[in-house]
Tab-separated table of C-alpha atoms in Angstrom:
chain	number	residue	atom	x	y	z
W	1	SER	CA	7.481	-6.066	15.805
W	2	LEU	CA	5.898	-7.703	12.782
W	3	ASP	CA	8.596	-10.377	12.988
W	4	ASN	CA	6.982	-11.843	16.100
W	5	LEU	CA	3.540	-10.496	17.013
W	6	PRO	CA	2.496	-11.009	20.665
W	7	PHE	CA	-0.814	-12.645	19.707
W	8	ARG	CA	-1.973	-16.240	19.538
W	9	ASN	CA	-2.559	-17.986	16.229
W	10	ASN	CA	-5.906	-17.267	14.566
W	11	ALA	CA	-6.668	-14.293	16.827
W	12	PHE	CA	-8.229	-11.745	14.436
W	13	ASP	CA	-11.012	-11.653	11.850
W	14	TRP	CA	-9.614	-8.496	10.227
W	15	ILE	CA	-6.043	-7.260	9.944
W	16	PHE	CA	-5.097	-3.880	8.504
W	17	SER	CA	-1.554	-3.068	7.442
W	18	TRP	CA	-1.438	0.297	5.698
W	19	ASP	CA	1.949	1.368	4.373
W	20	VAL	CA	3.955	-0.806	6.766
W	21	LEU	CA	5.563	-3.633	4.759
W	22	GLU	CA	7.809	-1.290	2.760
W	23	HIS	CA	9.563	-0.262	5.997
W	24	LEU	CA	10.662	-3.775	6.919
W	25	ASP	CA	13.785	-5.710	5.971
W	26	ASP	CA	11.814	-8.946	5.595
W	27	ASP	CA	8.350	-8.258	4.206
W	28	CYS	CA	7.855	-11.993	3.536
W	29	LEU	CA	8.327	-12.854	7.220
W	30	ALA	CA	5.978	-10.018	8.174
W	31	ILE	CA	3.129	-11.051	5.884
W	32	ASN	CA	3.423	-14.637	7.090
W	33	GLU	CA	3.207	-13.379	10.670
W	34	LEU	CA	0.071	-11.387	9.769
W	35	ARG	CA	-1.371	-14.551	8.217
W	36	ARG	CA	-0.560	-16.523	11.384
W	37	VAL	CA	-2.622	-14.243	13.625
W	38	CYS	CA	-5.510	-14.042	11.144
W	39	LYS	CA	-8.438	-16.430	11.688
W	40	LYS	CA	-9.424	-18.927	9.015
W	41	ASN	CA	-11.702	-17.076	6.557
W	42	GLY	CA	-10.428	-13.777	8.018
W	43	PHE	CA	-9.285	-10.862	5.899
W	44	LEU	CA	-6.136	-8.802	5.505
W	45	ILE	CA	-6.304	-5.300	4.051
W	46	LEU	CA	-2.847	-4.259	2.893
W	47	THR	CA	-1.460	-1.170	1.183
W	48	VAL	CA	2.042	-0.460	-0.087
W	49	PRO	CA	3.653	2.226	-2.272
W	50	ALA	CA	3.772	1.312	-5.966
W	51	HIS	CA	6.277	1.596	-8.789
W	52	PRO	CA	9.978	1.430	-7.930
W	53	PHE	CA	10.651	3.998	-10.683
W	54	LEU	CA	8.857	6.556	-8.471
W	55	TRP	CA	11.485	6.250	-5.720
W	56	SER	CA	11.948	9.749	-4.307
W	57	GLY	CA	12.966	11.848	-1.347
W	58	GLU	CA	9.640	10.975	0.300
W	59	ASP	CA	10.724	7.309	0.344
W	60	ILE	CA	14.108	8.172	1.800
W	61	ILE	CA	12.660	10.435	4.507
W	62	SER	CA	9.983	7.840	5.296
W	63	CYS	CA	12.654	5.121	5.691
W	64	HIS	CA	11.176	2.921	2.971
W	65	LYS	CA	13.151	-0.140	1.924
W	66	ARG	CA	11.238	-0.582	-1.339
W	67	ARG	CA	8.328	0.319	-3.575
W	68	TYR	CA	6.374	-2.562	-5.111
W	69	THR	CA	5.401	-3.657	-8.571
W	70	GLU	CA	1.975	-5.259	-8.776
W	71	ALA	CA	3.572	-8.590	-9.755
W	72	HIS	CA	5.968	-8.520	-6.783
W	73	PHE	CA	3.209	-7.671	-4.324
W	74	ARG	CA	0.867	-10.320	-5.789
W	75	SER	CA	3.630	-12.894	-5.418
W	76	LEU	CA	4.310	-11.845	-1.812
W	77	VAL	CA	0.630	-12.248	-0.873
W	78	GLU	CA	0.093	-15.507	-2.770
W	79	ASN	CA	3.307	-17.046	-1.400
W	80	ALA	CA	1.847	-16.488	2.082
W	81	ASN	CA	-1.048	-18.773	1.049
W	82	LEU	CA	-3.565	-15.950	1.016
W	83	LYS	CA	-6.361	-15.720	-1.542
W	84	ILE	CA	-6.456	-12.355	-3.264
W	85	ILE	CA	-9.986	-10.933	-3.352
W	86	LYS	CA	-9.020	-7.550	-4.813
W	87	LEU	CA	-5.696	-6.156	-5.971
W	88	THR	CA	-5.660	-2.674	-7.426
W	89	HIS	CA	-3.648	0.488	-7.608
W	90	PHE	CA	-5.101	3.628	-6.058
W	91	ASN	CA	-4.213	7.296	-5.851
W	92	PHE	CA	-4.256	7.282	-9.656
W	93	ILE	CA	-5.832	10.654	-10.410
W	94	LEU	CA	-2.837	12.531	-8.982
W	95	LEU	CA	-0.243	10.170	-10.481
W	96	PRO	CA	0.743	12.386	-13.464
W	97	ILE	CA	1.230	15.450	-11.250
W	98	ILE	CA	3.241	13.527	-8.648
W	99	MET	CA	5.393	11.979	-11.392
W	100	LEU	CA	6.220	15.429	-12.748
W	101	VAL	CA	7.200	16.665	-9.277
W	102	ILE	CA	9.397	13.594	-8.648
W	103	PHE	CA	11.161	13.773	-12.015
W	104	LYS	CA	11.713	17.542	-11.712
W	105	LYS	CA	13.268	17.058	-8.262
W	106	ARG	CA	15.508	14.289	-9.621
W	107	LEU	CA	16.748	16.561	-12.388
W	108	LEU	CA	17.553	19.226	-9.800
W	109	ASN	CA	19.070	16.613	-7.458
W	110	GLN	CA	16.607	17.520	-4.683
W	111	PHE	CA	15.583	14.809	-2.266
W	112	ASP	CA	13.733	16.813	0.352
W	113	SER	CA	10.209	16.094	1.540
W	114	ASN	CA	7.019	17.642	0.233
W	115	LEU	CA	5.256	16.895	3.514
W	116	LYS	CA	3.786	20.034	5.020
W	117	PRO	CA	0.383	21.151	6.277
W	118	LEU	CA	-2.085	21.820	3.485
W	119	PRO	CA	-4.471	24.745	3.202
W	120	LYS	CA	-8.020	23.689	4.065
W	121	LEU	CA	-9.261	24.331	0.511
W	122	LEU	CA	-6.586	22.070	-0.987
W	123	ASN	CA	-7.207	19.404	1.649
W	124	ASN	CA	-10.938	19.425	0.822
W	125	PHE	CA	-10.112	19.121	-2.890
W	126	LEU	CA	-7.931	16.072	-2.160
W	127	LYS	CA	-10.763	14.516	-0.125
W	128	LEU	CA	-13.006	14.953	-3.158
W	129	ILE	CA	-10.438	13.263	-5.421
W	130	PHE	CA	-10.066	10.287	-3.068
W	131	SER	CA	-13.830	9.988	-2.736
W	132	LEU	CA	-14.107	9.852	-6.525
W	133	GLU	CA	-11.391	7.190	-6.683
W	134	LYS	CA	-13.181	5.154	-4.019
W	135	SER	CA	-16.334	5.167	-6.150
W	136	ILE	CA	-14.426	4.086	-9.259
W	137	LEU	CA	-12.568	1.290	-7.457
W	138	LYS	CA	-15.861	-0.332	-6.453
W	139	PHE	CA	-16.282	-1.301	-10.100
W	140	ILE	CA	-12.808	-1.723	-11.588
W	141	ASN	CA	-9.207	-2.381	-10.624
W	142	MET	CA	-6.729	0.247	-11.755
W	143	PRO	CA	-3.469	-0.824	-13.428
W	144	PHE	CA	-1.614	2.286	-12.232
W	145	GLY	CA	-1.473	4.602	-9.226
W	146	LEU	CA	0.858	5.720	-6.462
W	147	SER	CA	-0.129	2.856	-4.146
W	148	ILE	CA	-1.388	-0.722	-4.240
W	149	LEU	CA	-4.348	-2.029	-2.229
W	150	CYS	CA	-4.861	-5.726	-1.581
W	151	ILE	CA	-7.793	-7.407	0.102
W	152	ALA	CA	-6.818	-10.996	0.862
W	153	GLN	CA	-8.426	-13.879	2.694
W	154	LYS	CA	-6.932	-16.684	4.745
W	155	GLU	CA	-8.816	-19.742	3.548
W	156	ARG	CA	-6.938	-22.407	5.484
W	157	ASP	CA	-4.448	-22.850	8.328
């Protein structure tokens, strides 16, 4: 449980939490627990789903408690006394298409999941899109996207 990790203080140089915090009742307690087990000058790589207005059947099926605004997520990280190195949205190329799907399903009152195996050709196309995004994010932070990425550092105990 992220409420009480079975590790000593300052145990890890790197901590990865990808799409976890949105599942928890107390994300503040969880991020402080991640900070506790991170070494001084260690790093946390965190991702969460963005934009509460995009709440959909995928969130319900995935047992999400919330989606984050950039300001809310920044505050959560900074209140844990972590220094933000990079904070950006990602999965931005597909955002308009996903928004259309979500809003169409809302109009039709459908809250089922879109999760299903993809054809290999489509999967390869998505890999190409994410590779392109990765290249772009090396140079700029995006103000919009389906998810938020944060690279943070623990500077002090």
